[in-house]
PDB file of C-alpha atoms and ligand atoms in Angstrom:
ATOM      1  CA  UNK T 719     -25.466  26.657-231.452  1.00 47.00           C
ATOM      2  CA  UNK T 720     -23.205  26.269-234.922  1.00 52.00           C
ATOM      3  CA  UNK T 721     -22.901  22.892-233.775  1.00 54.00           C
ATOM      4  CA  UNK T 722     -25.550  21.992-233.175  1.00 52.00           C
ATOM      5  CA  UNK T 723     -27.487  23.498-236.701  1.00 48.00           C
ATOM      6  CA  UNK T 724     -24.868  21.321-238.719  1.00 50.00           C
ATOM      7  CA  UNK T 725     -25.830  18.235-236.891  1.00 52.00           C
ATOM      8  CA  UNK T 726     -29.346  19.109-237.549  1.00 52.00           C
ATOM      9  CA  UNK T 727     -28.541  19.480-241.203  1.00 46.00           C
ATOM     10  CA  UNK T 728     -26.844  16.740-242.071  1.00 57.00           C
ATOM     11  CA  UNK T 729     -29.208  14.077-240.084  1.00 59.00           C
ATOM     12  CA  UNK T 730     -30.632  12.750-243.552  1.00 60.00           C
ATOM     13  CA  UNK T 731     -32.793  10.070-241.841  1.00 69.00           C
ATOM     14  CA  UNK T 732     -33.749   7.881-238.846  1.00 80.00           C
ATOM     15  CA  UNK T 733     -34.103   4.037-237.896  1.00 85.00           C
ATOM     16  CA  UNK T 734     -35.653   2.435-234.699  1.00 91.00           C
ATOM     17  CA  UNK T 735     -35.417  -0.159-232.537  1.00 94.00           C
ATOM     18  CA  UNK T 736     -36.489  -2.046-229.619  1.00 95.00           C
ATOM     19  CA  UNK T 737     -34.750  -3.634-226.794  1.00 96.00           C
ATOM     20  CA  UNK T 738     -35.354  -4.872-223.563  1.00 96.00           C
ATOM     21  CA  UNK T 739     -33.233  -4.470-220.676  1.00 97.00           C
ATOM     22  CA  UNK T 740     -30.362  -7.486-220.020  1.00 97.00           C
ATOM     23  CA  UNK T 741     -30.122  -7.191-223.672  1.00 98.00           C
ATOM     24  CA  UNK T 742     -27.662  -6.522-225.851  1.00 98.00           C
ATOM     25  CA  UNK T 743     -28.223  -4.343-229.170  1.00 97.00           C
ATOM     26  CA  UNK T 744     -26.099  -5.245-232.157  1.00 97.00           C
ATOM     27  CA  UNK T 745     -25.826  -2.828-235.512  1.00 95.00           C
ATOM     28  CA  UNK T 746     -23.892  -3.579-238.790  1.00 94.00           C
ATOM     29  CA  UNK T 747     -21.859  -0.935-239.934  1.00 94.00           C
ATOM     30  CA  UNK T 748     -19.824  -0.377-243.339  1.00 92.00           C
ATOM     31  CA  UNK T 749     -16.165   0.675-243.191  1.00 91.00           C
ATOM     32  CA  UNK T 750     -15.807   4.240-242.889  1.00 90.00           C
ATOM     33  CA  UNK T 751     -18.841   4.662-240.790  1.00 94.00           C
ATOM     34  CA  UNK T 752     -18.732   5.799-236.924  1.00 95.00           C
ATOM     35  CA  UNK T 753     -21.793   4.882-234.389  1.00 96.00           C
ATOM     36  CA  UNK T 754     -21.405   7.868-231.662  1.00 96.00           C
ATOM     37  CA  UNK T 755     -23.043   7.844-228.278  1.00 95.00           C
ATOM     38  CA  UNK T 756     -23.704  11.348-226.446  1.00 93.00           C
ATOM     39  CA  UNK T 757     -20.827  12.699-228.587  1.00 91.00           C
ATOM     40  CA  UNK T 758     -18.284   9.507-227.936  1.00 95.00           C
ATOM     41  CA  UNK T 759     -17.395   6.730-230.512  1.00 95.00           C
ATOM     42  CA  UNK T 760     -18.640   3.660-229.721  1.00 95.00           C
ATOM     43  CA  UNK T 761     -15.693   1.008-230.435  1.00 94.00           C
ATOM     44  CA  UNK T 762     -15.874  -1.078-234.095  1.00 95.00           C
ATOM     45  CA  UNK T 763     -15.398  -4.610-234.272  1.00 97.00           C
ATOM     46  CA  UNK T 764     -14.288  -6.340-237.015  1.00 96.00           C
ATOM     47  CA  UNK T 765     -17.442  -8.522-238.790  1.00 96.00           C
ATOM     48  CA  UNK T 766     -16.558 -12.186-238.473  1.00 95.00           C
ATOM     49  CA  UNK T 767     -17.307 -13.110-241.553  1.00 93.00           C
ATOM     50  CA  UNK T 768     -18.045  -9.492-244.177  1.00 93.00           C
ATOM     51  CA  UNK T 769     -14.784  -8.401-245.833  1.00 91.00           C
ATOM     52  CA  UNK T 770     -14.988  -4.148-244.852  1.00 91.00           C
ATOM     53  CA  UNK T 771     -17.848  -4.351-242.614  1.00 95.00           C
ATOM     54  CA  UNK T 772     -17.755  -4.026-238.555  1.00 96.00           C
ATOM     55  CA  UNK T 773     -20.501  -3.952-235.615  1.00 97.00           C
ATOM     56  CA  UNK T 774     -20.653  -2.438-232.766  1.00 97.00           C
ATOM     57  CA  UNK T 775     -22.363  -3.883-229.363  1.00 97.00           C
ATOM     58  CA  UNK T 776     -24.329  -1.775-226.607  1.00 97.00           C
ATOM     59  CA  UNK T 777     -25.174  -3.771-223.806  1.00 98.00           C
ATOM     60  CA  UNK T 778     -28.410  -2.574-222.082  1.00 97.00           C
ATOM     61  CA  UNK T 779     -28.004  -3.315-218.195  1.00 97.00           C
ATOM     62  CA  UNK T 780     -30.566  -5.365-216.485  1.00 96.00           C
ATOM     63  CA  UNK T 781     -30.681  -2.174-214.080  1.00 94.00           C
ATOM     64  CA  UNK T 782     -30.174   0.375-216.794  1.00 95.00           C
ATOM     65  CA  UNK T 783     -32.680   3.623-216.392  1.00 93.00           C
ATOM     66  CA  UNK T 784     -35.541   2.762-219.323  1.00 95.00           C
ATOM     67  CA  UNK T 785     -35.207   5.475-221.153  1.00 94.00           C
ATOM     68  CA  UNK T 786     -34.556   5.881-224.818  1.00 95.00           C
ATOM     69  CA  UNK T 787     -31.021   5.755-226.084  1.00 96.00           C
ATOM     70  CA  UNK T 788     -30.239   7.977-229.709  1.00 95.00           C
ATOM     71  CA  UNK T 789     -26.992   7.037-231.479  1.00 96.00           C
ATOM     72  CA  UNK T 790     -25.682   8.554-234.204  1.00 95.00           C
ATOM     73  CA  UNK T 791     -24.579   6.879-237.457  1.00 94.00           C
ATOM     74  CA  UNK T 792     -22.005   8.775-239.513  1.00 93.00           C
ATOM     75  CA  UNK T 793     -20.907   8.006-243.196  1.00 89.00           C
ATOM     76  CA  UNK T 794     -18.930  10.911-244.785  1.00 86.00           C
ATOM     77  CA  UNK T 795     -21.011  13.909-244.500  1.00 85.00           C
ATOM     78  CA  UNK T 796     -24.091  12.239-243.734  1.00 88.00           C
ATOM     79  CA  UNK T 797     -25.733  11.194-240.874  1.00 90.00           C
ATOM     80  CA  UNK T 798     -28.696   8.965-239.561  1.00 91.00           C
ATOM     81  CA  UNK T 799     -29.875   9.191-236.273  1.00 93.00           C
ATOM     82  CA  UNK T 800     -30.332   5.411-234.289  1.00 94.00           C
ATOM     83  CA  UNK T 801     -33.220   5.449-232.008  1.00 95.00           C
ATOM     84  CA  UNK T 802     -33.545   2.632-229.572  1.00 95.00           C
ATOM     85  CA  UNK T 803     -36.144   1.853-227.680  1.00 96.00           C
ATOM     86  CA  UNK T 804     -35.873   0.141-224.646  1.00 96.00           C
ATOM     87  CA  UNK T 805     -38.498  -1.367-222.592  1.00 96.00           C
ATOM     88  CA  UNK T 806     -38.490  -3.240-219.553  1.00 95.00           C
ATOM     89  CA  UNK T 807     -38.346  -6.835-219.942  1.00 94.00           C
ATOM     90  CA  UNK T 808     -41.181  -9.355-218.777  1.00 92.00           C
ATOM     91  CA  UNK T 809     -38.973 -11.642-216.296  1.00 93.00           C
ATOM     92  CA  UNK T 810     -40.352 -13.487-213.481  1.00 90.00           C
ATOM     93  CA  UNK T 811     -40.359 -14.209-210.208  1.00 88.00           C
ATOM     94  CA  UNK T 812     -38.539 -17.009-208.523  1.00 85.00           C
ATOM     95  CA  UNK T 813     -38.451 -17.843-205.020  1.00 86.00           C
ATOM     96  CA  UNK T 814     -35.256 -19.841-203.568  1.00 82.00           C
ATOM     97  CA  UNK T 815     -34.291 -21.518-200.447  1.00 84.00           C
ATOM     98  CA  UNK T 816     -30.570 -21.482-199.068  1.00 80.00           C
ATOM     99  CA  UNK T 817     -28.349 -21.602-196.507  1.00 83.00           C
ATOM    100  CA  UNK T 818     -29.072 -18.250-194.292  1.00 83.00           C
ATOM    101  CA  UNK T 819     -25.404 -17.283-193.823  1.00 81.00           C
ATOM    102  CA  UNK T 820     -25.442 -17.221-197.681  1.00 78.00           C
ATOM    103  CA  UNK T 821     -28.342 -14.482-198.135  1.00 80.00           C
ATOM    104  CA  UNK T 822     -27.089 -12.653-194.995  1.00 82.00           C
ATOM    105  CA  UNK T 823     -23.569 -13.706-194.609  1.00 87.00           C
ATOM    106  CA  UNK T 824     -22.247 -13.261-191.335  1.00 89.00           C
ATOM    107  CA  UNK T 825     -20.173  -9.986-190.699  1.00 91.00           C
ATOM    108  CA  UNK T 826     -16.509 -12.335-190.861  1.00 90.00           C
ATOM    109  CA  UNK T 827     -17.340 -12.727-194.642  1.00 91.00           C
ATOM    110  CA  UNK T 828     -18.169  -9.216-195.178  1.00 93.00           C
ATOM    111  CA  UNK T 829     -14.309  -8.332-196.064  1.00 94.00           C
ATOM    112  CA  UNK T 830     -13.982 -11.183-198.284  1.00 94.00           C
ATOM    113  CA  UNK T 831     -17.317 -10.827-199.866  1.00 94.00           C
ATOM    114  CA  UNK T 832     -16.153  -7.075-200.962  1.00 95.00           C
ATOM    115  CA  UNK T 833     -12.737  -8.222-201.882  1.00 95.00           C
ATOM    116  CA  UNK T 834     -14.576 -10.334-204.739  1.00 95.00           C
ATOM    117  CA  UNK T 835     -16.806  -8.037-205.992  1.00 94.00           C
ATOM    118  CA  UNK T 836     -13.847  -5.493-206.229  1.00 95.00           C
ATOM    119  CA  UNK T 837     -12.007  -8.032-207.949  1.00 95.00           C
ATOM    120  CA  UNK T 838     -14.827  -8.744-210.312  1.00 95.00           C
ATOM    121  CA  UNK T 839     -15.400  -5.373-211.435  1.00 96.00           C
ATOM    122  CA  UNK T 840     -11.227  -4.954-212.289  1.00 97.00           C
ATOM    123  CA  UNK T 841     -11.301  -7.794-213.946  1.00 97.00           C
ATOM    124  CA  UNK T 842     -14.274  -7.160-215.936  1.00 97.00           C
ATOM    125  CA  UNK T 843     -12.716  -3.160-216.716  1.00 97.00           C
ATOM    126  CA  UNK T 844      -9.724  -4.639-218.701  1.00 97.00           C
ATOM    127  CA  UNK T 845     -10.601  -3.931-222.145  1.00 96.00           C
ATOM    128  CA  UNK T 846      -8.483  -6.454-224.492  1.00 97.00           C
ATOM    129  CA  UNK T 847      -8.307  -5.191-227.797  1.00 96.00           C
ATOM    130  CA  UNK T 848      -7.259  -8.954-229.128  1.00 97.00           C
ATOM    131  CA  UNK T 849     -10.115 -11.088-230.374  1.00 97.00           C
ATOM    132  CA  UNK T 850      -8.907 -14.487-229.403  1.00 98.00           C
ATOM    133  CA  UNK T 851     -12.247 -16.342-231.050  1.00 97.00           C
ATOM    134  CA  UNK T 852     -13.303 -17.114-234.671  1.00 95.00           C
ATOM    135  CA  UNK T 853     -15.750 -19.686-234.249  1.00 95.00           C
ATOM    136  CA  UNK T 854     -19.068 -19.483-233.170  1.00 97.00           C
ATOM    137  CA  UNK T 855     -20.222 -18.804-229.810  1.00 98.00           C
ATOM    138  CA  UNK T 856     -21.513 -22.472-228.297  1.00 97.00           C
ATOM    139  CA  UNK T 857     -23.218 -23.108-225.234  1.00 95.00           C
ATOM    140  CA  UNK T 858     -21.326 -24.575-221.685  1.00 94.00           C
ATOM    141  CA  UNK T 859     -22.993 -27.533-222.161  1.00 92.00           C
ATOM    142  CA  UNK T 860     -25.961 -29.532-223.260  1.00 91.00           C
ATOM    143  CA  UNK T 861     -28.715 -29.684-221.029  1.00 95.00           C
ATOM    144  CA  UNK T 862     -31.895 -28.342-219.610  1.00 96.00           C
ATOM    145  CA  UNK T 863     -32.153 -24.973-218.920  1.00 96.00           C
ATOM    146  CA  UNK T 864     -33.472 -24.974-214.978  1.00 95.00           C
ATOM    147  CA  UNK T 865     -33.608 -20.435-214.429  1.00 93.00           C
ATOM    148  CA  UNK T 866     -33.452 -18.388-217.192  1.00 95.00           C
ATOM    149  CA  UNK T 867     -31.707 -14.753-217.269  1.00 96.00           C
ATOM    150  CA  UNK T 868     -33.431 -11.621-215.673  1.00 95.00           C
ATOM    151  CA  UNK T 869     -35.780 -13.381-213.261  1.00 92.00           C
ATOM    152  CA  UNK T 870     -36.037 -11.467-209.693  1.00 89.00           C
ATOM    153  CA  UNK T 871     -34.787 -13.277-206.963  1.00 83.00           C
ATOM    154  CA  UNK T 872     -36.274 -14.193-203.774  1.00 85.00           C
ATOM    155  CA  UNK T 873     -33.861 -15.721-201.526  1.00 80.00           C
ATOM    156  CA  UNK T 874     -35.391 -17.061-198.511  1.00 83.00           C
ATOM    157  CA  UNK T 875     -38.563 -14.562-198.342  1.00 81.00           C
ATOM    158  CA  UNK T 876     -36.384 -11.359-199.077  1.00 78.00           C
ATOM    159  CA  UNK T 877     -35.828  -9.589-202.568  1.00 73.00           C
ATOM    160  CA  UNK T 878     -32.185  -9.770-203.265  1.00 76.00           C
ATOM    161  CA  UNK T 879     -30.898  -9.648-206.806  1.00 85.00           C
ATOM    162  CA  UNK T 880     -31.586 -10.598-210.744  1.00 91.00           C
ATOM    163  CA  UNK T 881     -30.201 -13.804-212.327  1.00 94.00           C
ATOM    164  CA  UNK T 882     -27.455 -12.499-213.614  1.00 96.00           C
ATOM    165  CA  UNK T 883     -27.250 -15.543-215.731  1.00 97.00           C
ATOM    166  CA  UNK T 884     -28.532 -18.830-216.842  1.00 97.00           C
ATOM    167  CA  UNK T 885     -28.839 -22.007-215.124  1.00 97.00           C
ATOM    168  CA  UNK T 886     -28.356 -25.091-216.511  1.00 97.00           C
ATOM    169  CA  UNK T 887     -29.216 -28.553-215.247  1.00 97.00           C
ATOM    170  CA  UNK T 888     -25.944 -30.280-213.970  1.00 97.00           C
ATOM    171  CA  UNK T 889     -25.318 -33.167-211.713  1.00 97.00           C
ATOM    172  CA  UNK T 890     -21.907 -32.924-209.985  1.00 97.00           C
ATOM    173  CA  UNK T 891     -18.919 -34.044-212.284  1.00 97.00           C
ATOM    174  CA  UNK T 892     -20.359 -32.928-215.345  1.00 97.00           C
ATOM    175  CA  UNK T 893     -17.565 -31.536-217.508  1.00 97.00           C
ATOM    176  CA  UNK T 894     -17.592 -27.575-217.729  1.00 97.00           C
ATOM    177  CA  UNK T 895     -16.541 -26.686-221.273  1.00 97.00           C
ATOM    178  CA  UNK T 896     -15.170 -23.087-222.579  1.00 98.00           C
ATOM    179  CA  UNK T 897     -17.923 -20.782-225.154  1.00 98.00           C
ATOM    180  CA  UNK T 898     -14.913 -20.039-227.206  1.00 98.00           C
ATOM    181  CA  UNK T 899     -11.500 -19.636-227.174  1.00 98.00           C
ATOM    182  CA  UNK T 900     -10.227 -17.221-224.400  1.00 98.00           C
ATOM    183  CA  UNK T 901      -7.911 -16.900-221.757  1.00 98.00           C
ATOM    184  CA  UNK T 902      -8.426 -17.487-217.711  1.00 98.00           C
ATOM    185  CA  UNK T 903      -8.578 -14.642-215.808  1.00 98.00           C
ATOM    186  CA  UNK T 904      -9.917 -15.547-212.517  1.00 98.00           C
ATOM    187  CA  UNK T 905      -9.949 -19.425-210.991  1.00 98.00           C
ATOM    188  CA  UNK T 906     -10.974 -19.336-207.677  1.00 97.00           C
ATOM    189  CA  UNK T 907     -13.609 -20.332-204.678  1.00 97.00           C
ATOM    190  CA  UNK T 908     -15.793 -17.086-204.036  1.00 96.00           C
ATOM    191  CA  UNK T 909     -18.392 -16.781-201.498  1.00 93.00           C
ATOM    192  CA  UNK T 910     -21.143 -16.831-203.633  1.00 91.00           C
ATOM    193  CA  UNK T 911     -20.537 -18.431-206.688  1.00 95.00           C
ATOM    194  CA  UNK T 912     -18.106 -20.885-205.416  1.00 97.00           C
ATOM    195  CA  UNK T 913     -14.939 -22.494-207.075  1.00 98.00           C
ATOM    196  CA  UNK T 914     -15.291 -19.803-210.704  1.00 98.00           C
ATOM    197  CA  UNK T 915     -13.613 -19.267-213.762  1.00 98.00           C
ATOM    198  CA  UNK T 916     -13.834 -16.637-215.900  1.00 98.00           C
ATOM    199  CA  UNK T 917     -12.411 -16.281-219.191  1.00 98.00           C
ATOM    200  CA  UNK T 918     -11.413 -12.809-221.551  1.00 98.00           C
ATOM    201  CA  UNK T 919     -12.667 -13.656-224.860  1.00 98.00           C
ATOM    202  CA  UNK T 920     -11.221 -10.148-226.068  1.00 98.00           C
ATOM    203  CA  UNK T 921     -13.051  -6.634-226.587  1.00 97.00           C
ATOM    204  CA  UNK T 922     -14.990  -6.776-223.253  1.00 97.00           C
ATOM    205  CA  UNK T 923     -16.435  -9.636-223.819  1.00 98.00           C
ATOM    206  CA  UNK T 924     -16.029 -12.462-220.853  1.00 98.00           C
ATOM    207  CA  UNK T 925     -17.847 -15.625-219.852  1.00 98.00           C
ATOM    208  CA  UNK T 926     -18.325 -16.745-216.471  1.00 98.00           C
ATOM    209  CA  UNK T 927     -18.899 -20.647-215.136  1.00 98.00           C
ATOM    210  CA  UNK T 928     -19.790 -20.926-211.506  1.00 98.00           C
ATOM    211  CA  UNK T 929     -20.485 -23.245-208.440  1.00 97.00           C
ATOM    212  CA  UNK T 930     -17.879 -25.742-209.735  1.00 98.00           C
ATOM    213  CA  UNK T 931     -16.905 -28.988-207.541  1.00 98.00           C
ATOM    214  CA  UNK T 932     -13.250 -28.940-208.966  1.00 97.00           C
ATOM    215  CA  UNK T 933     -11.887 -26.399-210.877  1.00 98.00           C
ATOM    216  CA  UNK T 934      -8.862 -27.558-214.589  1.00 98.00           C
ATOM    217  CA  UNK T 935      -7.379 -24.382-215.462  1.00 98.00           C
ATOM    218  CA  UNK T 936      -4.956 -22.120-214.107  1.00 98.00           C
ATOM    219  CA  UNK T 937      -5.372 -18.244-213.950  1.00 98.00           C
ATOM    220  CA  UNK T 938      -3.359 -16.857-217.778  1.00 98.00           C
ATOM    221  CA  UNK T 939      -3.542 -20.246-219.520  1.00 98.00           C
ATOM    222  CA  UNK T 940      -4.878 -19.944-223.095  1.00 98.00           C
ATOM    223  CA  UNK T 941      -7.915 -22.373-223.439  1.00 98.00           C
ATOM    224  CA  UNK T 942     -10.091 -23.064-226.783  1.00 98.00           C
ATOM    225  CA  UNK T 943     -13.662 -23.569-228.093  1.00 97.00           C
ATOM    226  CA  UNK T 944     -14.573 -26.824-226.041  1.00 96.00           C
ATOM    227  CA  UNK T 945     -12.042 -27.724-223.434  1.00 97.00           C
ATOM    228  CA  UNK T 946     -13.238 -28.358-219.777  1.00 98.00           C
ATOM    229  CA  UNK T 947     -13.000 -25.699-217.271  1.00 98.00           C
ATOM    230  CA  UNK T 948     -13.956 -28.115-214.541  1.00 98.00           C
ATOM    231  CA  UNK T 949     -16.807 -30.325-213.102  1.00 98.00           C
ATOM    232  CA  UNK T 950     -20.066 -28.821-211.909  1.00 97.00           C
ATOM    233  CA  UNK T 951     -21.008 -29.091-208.285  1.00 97.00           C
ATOM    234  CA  UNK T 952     -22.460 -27.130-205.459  1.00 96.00           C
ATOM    235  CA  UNK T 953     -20.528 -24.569-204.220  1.00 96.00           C
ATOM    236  CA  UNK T 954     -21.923 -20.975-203.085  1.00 93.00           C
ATOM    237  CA  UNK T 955     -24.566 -19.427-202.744  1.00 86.00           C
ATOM    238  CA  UNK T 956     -26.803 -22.360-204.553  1.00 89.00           C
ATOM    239  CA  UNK T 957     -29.727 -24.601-203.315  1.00 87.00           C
ATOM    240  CA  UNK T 958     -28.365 -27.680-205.013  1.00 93.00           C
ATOM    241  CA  UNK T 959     -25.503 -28.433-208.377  1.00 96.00           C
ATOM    242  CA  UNK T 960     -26.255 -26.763-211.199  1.00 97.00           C
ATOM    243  CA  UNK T 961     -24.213 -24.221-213.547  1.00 98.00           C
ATOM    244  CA  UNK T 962     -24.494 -20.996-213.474  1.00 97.00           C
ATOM    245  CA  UNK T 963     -23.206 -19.177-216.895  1.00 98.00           C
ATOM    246  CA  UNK T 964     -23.224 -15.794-217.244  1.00 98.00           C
ATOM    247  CA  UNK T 965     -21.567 -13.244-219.731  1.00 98.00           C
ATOM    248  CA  UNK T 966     -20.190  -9.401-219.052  1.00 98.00           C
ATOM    249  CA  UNK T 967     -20.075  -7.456-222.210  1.00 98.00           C
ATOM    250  CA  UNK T 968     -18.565  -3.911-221.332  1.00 97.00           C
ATOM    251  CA  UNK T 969     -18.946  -4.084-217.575  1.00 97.00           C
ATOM    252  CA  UNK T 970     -22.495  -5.394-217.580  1.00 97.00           C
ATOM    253  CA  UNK T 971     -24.198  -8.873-217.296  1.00 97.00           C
ATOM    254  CA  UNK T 972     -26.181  -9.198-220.305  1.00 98.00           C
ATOM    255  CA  UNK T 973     -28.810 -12.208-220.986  1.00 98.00           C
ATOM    256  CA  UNK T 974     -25.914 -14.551-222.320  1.00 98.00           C
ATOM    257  CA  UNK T 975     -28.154 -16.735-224.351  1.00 98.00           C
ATOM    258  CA  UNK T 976     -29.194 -13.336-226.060  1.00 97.00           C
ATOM    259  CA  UNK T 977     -25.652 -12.785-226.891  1.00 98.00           C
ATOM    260  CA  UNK T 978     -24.516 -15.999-228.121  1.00 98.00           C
ATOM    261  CA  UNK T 979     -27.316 -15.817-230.606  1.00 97.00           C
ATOM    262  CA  UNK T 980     -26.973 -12.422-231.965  1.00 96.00           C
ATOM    263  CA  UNK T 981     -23.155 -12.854-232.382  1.00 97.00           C
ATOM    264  CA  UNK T 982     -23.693 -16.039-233.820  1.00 97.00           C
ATOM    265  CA  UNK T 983     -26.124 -14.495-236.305  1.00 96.00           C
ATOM    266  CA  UNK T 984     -22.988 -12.159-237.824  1.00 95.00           C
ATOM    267  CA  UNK T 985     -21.141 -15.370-238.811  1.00 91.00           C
ATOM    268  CA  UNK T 986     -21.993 -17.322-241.961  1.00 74.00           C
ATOM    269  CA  UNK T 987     -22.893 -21.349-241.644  1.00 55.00           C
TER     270      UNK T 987
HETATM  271 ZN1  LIG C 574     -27.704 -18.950-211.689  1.00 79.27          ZN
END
């Protein structure tokens, strides 16, 4: 009851915001300052480009409950509470056609299928305190977008997922290139996404390039801003080549393109 008085007290005043789910909220915070979550400390990152100043990042999952998140920013004795709103995000529908062992793979598959996703999810837990970029976030490559982020997908007349990511237009044997500088973590074929690489970009952030044809880098090398992963192609769960880029921030795929630009936004031209 003490407790909770003094918080009371000291809660001078209080900012909002919106944000959609797949989203990823980003606040600016002096040094000193703390940004807690249910009690916990949300981790500060060091601003790019601000002498003293940090930022924290709260991805909002595209399957997040919508409910309304309250952070708390403390600077010496005072406090303002951080009120975000979220709201469910306007994506669309999109109906695919593939390969049926690929939206109900055949029960042979079903170990391998789980060994992946288990894989995934360790990988994507490894928290490297390291930042290994400094430049600006860029995109994969340069051409048309063909599926956006958060759209529901319909594969073959049944619901199955979200895009977890975006698509962009890719005739096999276009070069893959590397956001930012990183290292490989994964570099393999997986039943769905085909020949992938991932890359650790440092304080939970990773990028993800999928459905390759042929696949440059090796699992620990070092790569920077630019250099090809490998060539797009076809491979997966896909109903012809194309890339599909995706970003995990803290576990959970966020709308990368959403990312890119509010990171990008911290660091001066
Ligand atoms: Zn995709």
């Amino acid at each position: 009851m003490y407790r909770l008085l003094l918080i009371f007290i000291l809660v001078t005043s209080s900012f909002s915001y919106e944000i959609i789910n797949g989203k990823t909220f980003l606040l600016e915070v002096e040094k000193g300052a703390k940004i807690l979550k249910e009690g916990k400390e949300l981790p500060l990152l060091k601003h790019p480009s601000k002498e003293d100043s940090f930022f924290v990042l709260l991805p909002i999952g595209y399957k997040d409950k919508i409910k309304d998140i309250e952070l708390l920013h403390v600077k010496g004795k005072k406090s303002e509470k951080v009120l975000l709103h979220v709201k469910k995000g306007n994506y669309k529908k999109e109906t695919l056609k593939v390969s049926a062992k690929k939206v109900n793979p055949p029960k042979k598959e079903l170990d391998r299928i789980y060994t992946e996703y288990l894989e995934s999810k360790k990988v994507y837990a490894i928290y490297t305190k390291k930042r290994y970029w400094s430049k600006p976030f860029k995109n994969p490559m340069m051409s048309k977008i063909t599926s956006q982020y958060g759209n529901a997908r319909i594969f073959n007349g049944s619901l199955k997922s979200f895009h977890s990511g975006t698509d962009f237009r890719a005739p096999t044997g276009t070069p893959i290139n590397t956001i930012n500088d990183g290292v490989v973590v994964v570099a393999s074929d997986r039943y769905y996404s085909g020949n992938t690489v991932i890359i650790d970009h440092g304080e939970g952030v990773y990028s993800s390039y999928s459905h390759m044809s042929h696949i440059d880098v090796k699992v620990g090398q070092h790569v920077k801003q630019g250099e090809t992963l490998g060539l797009s192609g076809a491979t997966g769960r896909v109903t012809g080549p194309h890339l599909h880029f995706s970003i995990i921030l803290q576990s959970k795929k966020i709308d990368p393109l959403d990312f890119i630009s509010k990171i990008n936004g911290l660091i001066k031209k």
